[in-house]
C-alpha positions as semicolon CSV with decimal commas, in nm:
position;residue;x (nm);y (nm);z (nm)
1;X;12,781;9,089;-2,104
2;X;12,745;8,825;-1,833
3;X;12,800;8,463;-1,933
4;X;12,542;8,216;-1,802
5;X;12,562;7,839;-1,796
6;X;12,280;7,659;-1,970
7;X;12,185;7,484;-1,645
8;X;12,123;7,821;-1,480
9;X;11,879;7,922;-1,753
10;X;11,662;7,625;-1,662
11;X;11,651;7,651;-1,285
12;X;12,004;7,574;-1,176
13;X;12,250;7,290;-1,166
14;X;12,053;7,075;-0,921
15;X;11,731;7,078;-1,122
16;X;11,922;7,013;-1,444
17;X;12,111;6,724;-1,281
18;X;11,787;6,569;-1,153
19;X;11,629;6,584;-1,497
20;X;11,941;6,439;-1,656
21;X;11,954;6,157;-1,400
22;X;11,592;6,064;-1,462
23;X;11,641;6,083;-1,839
24;X;11,931;5,837;-1,811
25;X;11,762;5,609;-1,556
26;X;11,650;5,265;-1,673
27;X;11,387;5,244;-1,397
28;X;11,215;5,480;-1,152
29;X;11,441;5,616;-0,878
30;X;11,384;5,760;-0,532
31;X;11,492;6,112;-0,440
32;X;11,761;5,962;-0,218
33;X;11,898;5,742;-0,498
34;X;11,912;6,038;-0,734
35;X;12,077;6,259;-0,473
36;X;12,343;6,010;-0,362
37;X;12,438;5,898;-0,713
38;X;12,478;6,260;-0,828
39;X;12,629;6,425;-0,521
40;X;12,317;6,630;-0,445
41;X;12,149;6,722;-0,118
42;X;11,868;6,468;-0,059
43;X;11,627;6,727;0,089
44;X;11,674;6,965;-0,205
45;X;11,636;6,676;-0,449
46;X;11,308;6,575;-0,286
47;X;11,177;6,936;-0,298
48;X;11,263;6,975;-0,665
49;X;11,107;6,639;-0,751
50;X;10,788;6,748;-0,572
51;X;10,789;7,068;-0,782
52;X;10,846;6,867;-1,099
53;X;10,555;6,637;-1,005
54;X;10,325;6,938;-0,958
55;X;10,428;7,064;-1,301
56;X;10,371;6,722;-1,458
57;X;10,737;6,676;-1,552
58;X;10,780;6,362;-1,339
59;X;10,545;6,085;-1,235
60;X;10,575;5,964;-0,876
61;X;10,497;5,604;-0,795
62;X;10,550;5,368;-0,505
63;X;10,854;5,148;-0,467
64;X;10,909;4,894;-0,195
65;X;10,804;5,000;0,154
66;X;10,611;5,315;0,081
67;X;10,906;5,482;-0,091
68;X;10,827;5,722;-0,371
69;X;11,010;5,651;-0,696
70;X;11,009;5,902;-0,981
71;X;11,029;5,876;-1,355
72;X;10,991;6,131;-1,630
73;X;10,641;6,183;-1,767
74;X;10,594;6,215;-2,143
75;X;10,628;6,592;-2,106
76;X;10,939;6,542;-1,895
77;X;11,092;6,316;-2,161
78;X;11,035;6,585;-2,423
79;X;11,190;6,845;-2,194
80;X;11,492;6,621;-2,132
81;X;11,546;6,576;-2,506
82;X;11,522;6,952;-2,556
83;X;11,767;7,027;-2,273
84;X;12,010;6,762;-2,400
85;X;12,006;6,913;-2,749
86;X;12,069;7,260;-2,608
87;X;12,354;7,127;-2,395
88;X;12,514;6,966;-2,700
89;X;12,486;7,288;-2,897
90;X;12,619;7,512;-2,618
91;X;12,847;7,314;-2,382
92;X;13,023;7,631;-2,272
93;X;12,871;7,933;-2,095
94;X;12,649;8,136;-2,326
95;X;12,597;8,512;-2,347
């Protein structure tokens, strides 16, 4: 049987990292801030945040000079709690 990391079950490491970063953020963050602070590609981070916004997982807002800053929506917060609990239960690859 193939072992799969929990992050891969939920869209891959980048998506999981973005959600985790927003869950831990004290204030809204731009795609660039999230990418740089987590070692992610800024363009991919922006694309995934746009997808999350369409799904209602994040709420985009303006920050400074027309920058878009993101934060988790209520649904996104619930998803982050769920993912965190799964991660704590299965920190190693699962079957």
